[in-house]
Amino acid sequence: MAKTARRWSPLDKAAVRILAKIREDDLRDLSYRQMAKMTGMTPSRLSGLFLETMGPPTLDEFCTLCELFDKSAPQTLQSAIIESQQNVSVNHDDGADAALADADDDSAVPDMSGWSADEQAAYVASHLDQFDIAAKHGDIEREQEAFEEQP
């Protein structure tokens, strides 16, 4: 296992978006379990790839999924490169804007893992409606005393 997690690059995201579209168009309508049996990958890894909740795909995983869907890996990779370059060139001034391009609608919170703390704070401050804010209300002293009396 890697000591530090790899971040999803624009190319990784474009490649998975293309694979997700290919999977959606596939007439077999394969589940993650079915795909796992056919590829040797685990269902949780496949889910993590398509939902972008785990690490980005390796080249081997990408090629395996292309083979599963009878697509040319080089051509699919070329499409992903072109798509990622278009997304980066459109939003080249600000990294925050590039992540927002991935959001489906105004209520979606983008992945801010690659942003600086200042960029994250600025985004949250300008989009407060997307975040739940919890505030402590009530008798703070009484709550503190009750907390201290716990065993």
C-alpha atoms as a printed R data frame, in Angstrom:
    type eleno elety resid chain resno       x       y       z
1   ATOM     1    CA   MET     A     1   0.000   0.000   0.000
2   ATOM     2    CA   ALA     A     2   1.246   3.491  -0.823
3   ATOM     3    CA   LYS     A     3   2.458   5.644   2.051
4   ATOM     4    CA   THR     A     4   0.676   8.668   0.651
5   ATOM     5    CA   ALA     A     5  -2.492   8.508  -1.364
6   ATOM     6    CA   ARG     A     6  -2.320   9.593  -4.977
7   ATOM     7    CA   ARG     A     7  -4.662  12.410  -5.885
8   ATOM     8    CA   TRP     A     8  -7.042  12.213  -8.788
9   ATOM     9    CA   SER     A     9  -5.593  14.155 -11.710
10  ATOM    10    CA   PRO     A    10  -7.771  15.679 -14.426
11  ATOM    11    CA   LEU     A    11  -6.647  12.782 -16.655
12  ATOM    12    CA   ASP     A    12  -7.717  10.185 -14.048
13  ATOM    13    CA   LYS     A    13 -11.125  11.812 -13.747
14  ATOM    14    CA   ALA     A    14 -11.576  12.067 -17.520
15  ATOM    15    CA   ALA     A    15 -10.605   8.412 -17.962
16  ATOM    16    CA   VAL     A    16 -13.112   7.237 -15.363
17  ATOM    17    CA   ARG     A    17 -15.847   9.487 -16.801
18  ATOM    18    CA   ILE     A    18 -15.289   7.897 -20.205
19  ATOM    19    CA   LEU     A    19 -15.287   4.383 -18.714
20  ATOM    20    CA   ALA     A    20 -18.489   5.189 -16.813
21  ATOM    21    CA   LYS     A    21 -20.135   6.353 -20.038
22  ATOM    22    CA   ILE     A    22 -18.986   3.187 -21.819
23  ATOM    23    CA   ARG     A    23 -20.343   1.084 -18.943
24  ATOM    24    CA   GLU     A    24 -23.657   2.960 -19.059
25  ATOM    25    CA   ASP     A    25 -23.971   2.310 -22.812
26  ATOM    26    CA   ASP     A    26 -23.019  -1.376 -22.475
27  ATOM    27    CA   LEU     A    27 -26.013  -3.596 -23.237
28  ATOM    28    CA   ARG     A    28 -24.977  -6.192 -20.636
29  ATOM    29    CA   ASP     A    29 -25.746  -3.777 -17.758
30  ATOM    30    CA   LEU     A    30 -23.019  -5.340 -15.595
31  ATOM    31    CA   SER     A    31 -23.057  -4.959 -11.819
32  ATOM    32    CA   TYR     A    32 -19.827  -4.390  -9.875
33  ATOM    33    CA   ARG     A    33 -19.945  -8.045  -8.761
34  ATOM    34    CA   GLN     A    34 -20.266  -9.274 -12.340
35  ATOM    35    CA   MET     A    35 -17.474  -6.966 -13.452
36  ATOM    36    CA   ALA     A    36 -15.303  -8.181 -10.565
37  ATOM    37    CA   LYS     A    37 -15.690 -11.828 -11.628
38  ATOM    38    CA   MET     A    38 -14.775 -10.938 -15.194
39  ATOM    39    CA   THR     A    39 -11.782  -8.721 -14.371
40  ATOM    40    CA   GLY     A    40 -10.274 -10.119 -11.176
41  ATOM    41    CA   MET     A    41 -10.796  -6.780  -9.439
42  ATOM    42    CA   THR     A    42 -12.881  -6.532  -6.273
43  ATOM    43    CA   PRO     A    43 -16.402  -5.071  -6.338
44  ATOM    44    CA   SER     A    44 -15.372  -2.464  -3.759
45  ATOM    45    CA   ARG     A    45 -12.434  -1.361  -5.910
46  ATOM    46    CA   LEU     A    46 -14.682  -1.040  -8.959
47  ATOM    47    CA   SER     A    47 -17.220   0.939  -6.950
48  ATOM    48    CA   GLY     A    48 -14.443   3.155  -5.589
49  ATOM    49    CA   LEU     A    49 -13.174   3.845  -9.090
50  ATOM    50    CA   PHE     A    50 -16.520   4.719 -10.626
51  ATOM    51    CA   LEU     A    51 -17.559   6.815  -7.597
52  ATOM    52    CA   GLU     A    52 -14.059   8.333  -7.253
53  ATOM    53    CA   THR     A    53 -13.959   7.447  -3.562
54  ATOM    54    CA   MET     A    54 -10.753   5.393  -3.656
55  ATOM    55    CA   GLY     A    55  -7.433   5.993  -5.319
56  ATOM    56    CA   PRO     A    56  -7.296   6.718  -9.041
57  ATOM    57    CA   PRO     A    57  -7.105   3.853 -11.528
58  ATOM    58    CA   THR     A    58  -3.812   2.220 -12.387
59  ATOM    59    CA   LEU     A    59  -2.896   1.756 -16.022
60  ATOM    60    CA   ASP     A    60  -3.524  -1.982 -15.629
61  ATOM    61    CA   GLU     A    61  -7.018  -1.374 -14.198
62  ATOM    62    CA   PHE     A    62  -7.818   1.070 -16.995
63  ATOM    63    CA   CYS     A    63  -6.705  -1.389 -19.692
64  ATOM    64    CA   THR     A    64  -8.582  -4.253 -18.016
65  ATOM    65    CA   LEU     A    65 -11.819  -2.240 -17.985
66  ATOM    66    CA   CYS     A    66 -11.327  -1.221 -21.629
67  ATOM    67    CA   GLU     A    67 -10.933  -4.902 -22.539
68  ATOM    68    CA   LEU     A    68 -14.044  -5.801 -20.547
69  ATOM    69    CA   PHE     A    69 -16.102  -3.376 -22.629
70  ATOM    70    CA   ASP     A    70 -14.375  -4.296 -25.924
71  ATOM    71    CA   LYS     A    71 -12.835  -0.858 -26.344
72  ATOM    72    CA   SER     A    72  -9.338  -0.012 -27.524
73  ATOM    73    CA   ALA     A    73  -7.292   1.106 -24.518
74  ATOM    74    CA   PRO     A    74  -5.031   3.426 -26.589
75  ATOM    75    CA   GLN     A    75  -7.990   5.121 -28.274
76  ATOM    76    CA   THR     A    76  -9.890   5.433 -25.004
77  ATOM    77    CA   LEU     A    77  -6.810   6.863 -23.302
78  ATOM    78    CA   GLN     A    78  -6.365   9.344 -26.156
79  ATOM    79    CA   SER     A    79  -9.972  10.469 -25.691
80  ATOM    80    CA   ALA     A    80  -9.346  10.909 -21.954
81  ATOM    81    CA   ILE     A    81  -6.206  12.960 -22.636
82  ATOM    82    CA   ILE     A    82  -8.085  15.244 -25.017
83  ATOM    83    CA   GLU     A    83 -10.993  15.643 -22.583
84  ATOM    84    CA   SER     A    84  -8.698  16.392 -19.642
85  ATOM    85    CA   GLN     A    85  -6.734  18.963 -21.656
86  ATOM    86    CA   GLN     A    86  -9.948  20.691 -22.717
87  ATOM    87    CA   ASN     A    87 -11.160  20.870 -19.108
88  ATOM    88    CA   VAL     A    88  -7.814  22.213 -17.897
89  ATOM    89    CA   SER     A    89  -7.471  24.798 -20.693
90  ATOM    90    CA   VAL     A    90 -10.998  26.103 -20.142
91  ATOM    91    CA   ASN     A    91 -10.320  26.568 -16.424
92  ATOM    92    CA   HIS     A    92  -6.592  27.263 -16.408
93  ATOM    93    CA   ASP     A    93  -6.724  30.431 -14.258
94  ATOM    94    CA   ASP     A    94  -8.040  28.890 -11.063
95  ATOM    95    CA   GLY     A    95  -7.772  25.337  -9.687
96  ATOM    96    CA   ALA     A    96 -11.038  25.844  -7.825
97  ATOM    97    CA   ASP     A    97 -12.877  26.532 -11.081
98  ATOM    98    CA   ALA     A    98 -11.527  23.295 -12.601
99  ATOM    99    CA   ALA     A    99 -12.996  21.256  -9.759
100 ATOM   100    CA   LEU     A   100 -16.293  23.079 -10.101
101 ATOM   101    CA   ALA     A   101 -16.506  21.958 -13.714
102 ATOM   102    CA   ASP     A   102 -16.876  18.402 -12.382
103 ATOM   103    CA   ALA     A   103 -19.871  19.332 -10.225
104 ATOM   104    CA   ASP     A   104 -23.193  18.217 -11.687
105 ATOM   105    CA   ASP     A   105 -25.213  21.140 -10.356
106 ATOM   106    CA   ASP     A   106 -24.991  24.162  -8.074
107 ATOM   107    CA   SER     A   107 -25.702  22.086  -4.963
108 ATOM   108    CA   ALA     A   108 -22.770  19.684  -5.521
109 ATOM   109    CA   VAL     A   109 -19.699  20.360  -3.446
110 ATOM   110    CA   PRO     A   110 -16.518  19.835  -5.494
111 ATOM   111    CA   ASP     A   111 -13.568  17.737  -4.350
112 ATOM   112    CA   MET     A   112 -11.348  20.278  -2.621
113 ATOM   113    CA   SER     A   113  -8.552  17.861  -1.649
114 ATOM   114    CA   GLY     A   114  -6.030  19.522  -3.958
115 ATOM   115    CA   TRP     A   115  -6.911  23.088  -2.963
116 ATOM   116    CA   SER     A   116  -4.999  25.291  -0.572
117 ATOM   117    CA   ALA     A   117  -6.630  26.192   2.736
118 ATOM   118    CA   ASP     A   118  -7.276  29.727   1.448
119 ATOM   119    CA   GLU     A   119  -9.045  28.418  -1.666
120 ATOM   120    CA   GLN     A   120 -11.164  26.070   0.457
121 ATOM   121    CA   ALA     A   121 -12.098  28.837   2.888
122 ATOM   122    CA   ALA     A   122 -12.987  31.214   0.065
123 ATOM   123    CA   TYR     A   123 -15.168  28.582  -1.591
124 ATOM   124    CA   VAL     A   124 -17.000  27.718   1.631
125 ATOM   125    CA   ALA     A   125 -17.509  31.405   2.442
126 ATOM   126    CA   SER     A   126 -19.027  32.085  -0.974
127 ATOM   127    CA   HIS     A   127 -21.203  28.919  -0.985
128 ATOM   128    CA   LEU     A   128 -22.517  28.688   2.579
129 ATOM   129    CA   ASP     A   129 -25.831  27.272   1.365
130 ATOM   130    CA   GLN     A   130 -24.013  24.055   0.377
131 ATOM   131    CA   PHE     A   131 -22.724  23.376   3.877
132 ATOM   132    CA   ASP     A   132 -24.530  22.489   7.084
133 ATOM   133    CA   ILE     A   133 -23.454  24.760   9.890
134 ATOM   134    CA   ALA     A   134 -23.804  23.603  13.465
135 ATOM   135    CA   ALA     A   135 -23.754  26.078  16.323
136 ATOM   136    CA   LYS     A   136 -23.794  25.454  20.037
137 ATOM   137    CA   HIS     A   137 -26.885  26.927  21.642
138 ATOM   138    CA   GLY     A   138 -28.046  26.777  25.216
139 ATOM   139    CA   ASP     A   139 -26.460  26.823  28.642
140 ATOM   140    CA   ILE     A   140 -22.808  26.109  27.920
141 ATOM   141    CA   GLU     A   141 -21.765  26.159  31.595
142 ATOM   142    CA   ARG     A   142 -24.406  23.570  32.543
143 ATOM   143    CA   GLU     A   143 -23.391  21.347  29.650
144 ATOM   144    CA   GLN     A   144 -19.738  21.622  30.663
145 ATOM   145    CA   GLU     A   145 -20.559  20.626  34.247
146 ATOM   146    CA   ALA     A   146 -22.607  17.654  33.047
147 ATOM   147    CA   PHE     A   147 -19.714  16.589  30.819
148 ATOM   148    CA   GLU     A   148 -17.227  16.788  33.701
149 ATOM   149    CA   GLU     A   149 -19.495  14.675  35.934
150 ATOM   150    CA   GLN     A   150 -19.483  11.784  33.485
151 ATOM   151    CA   PRO     A   151 -17.535   8.691  34.671
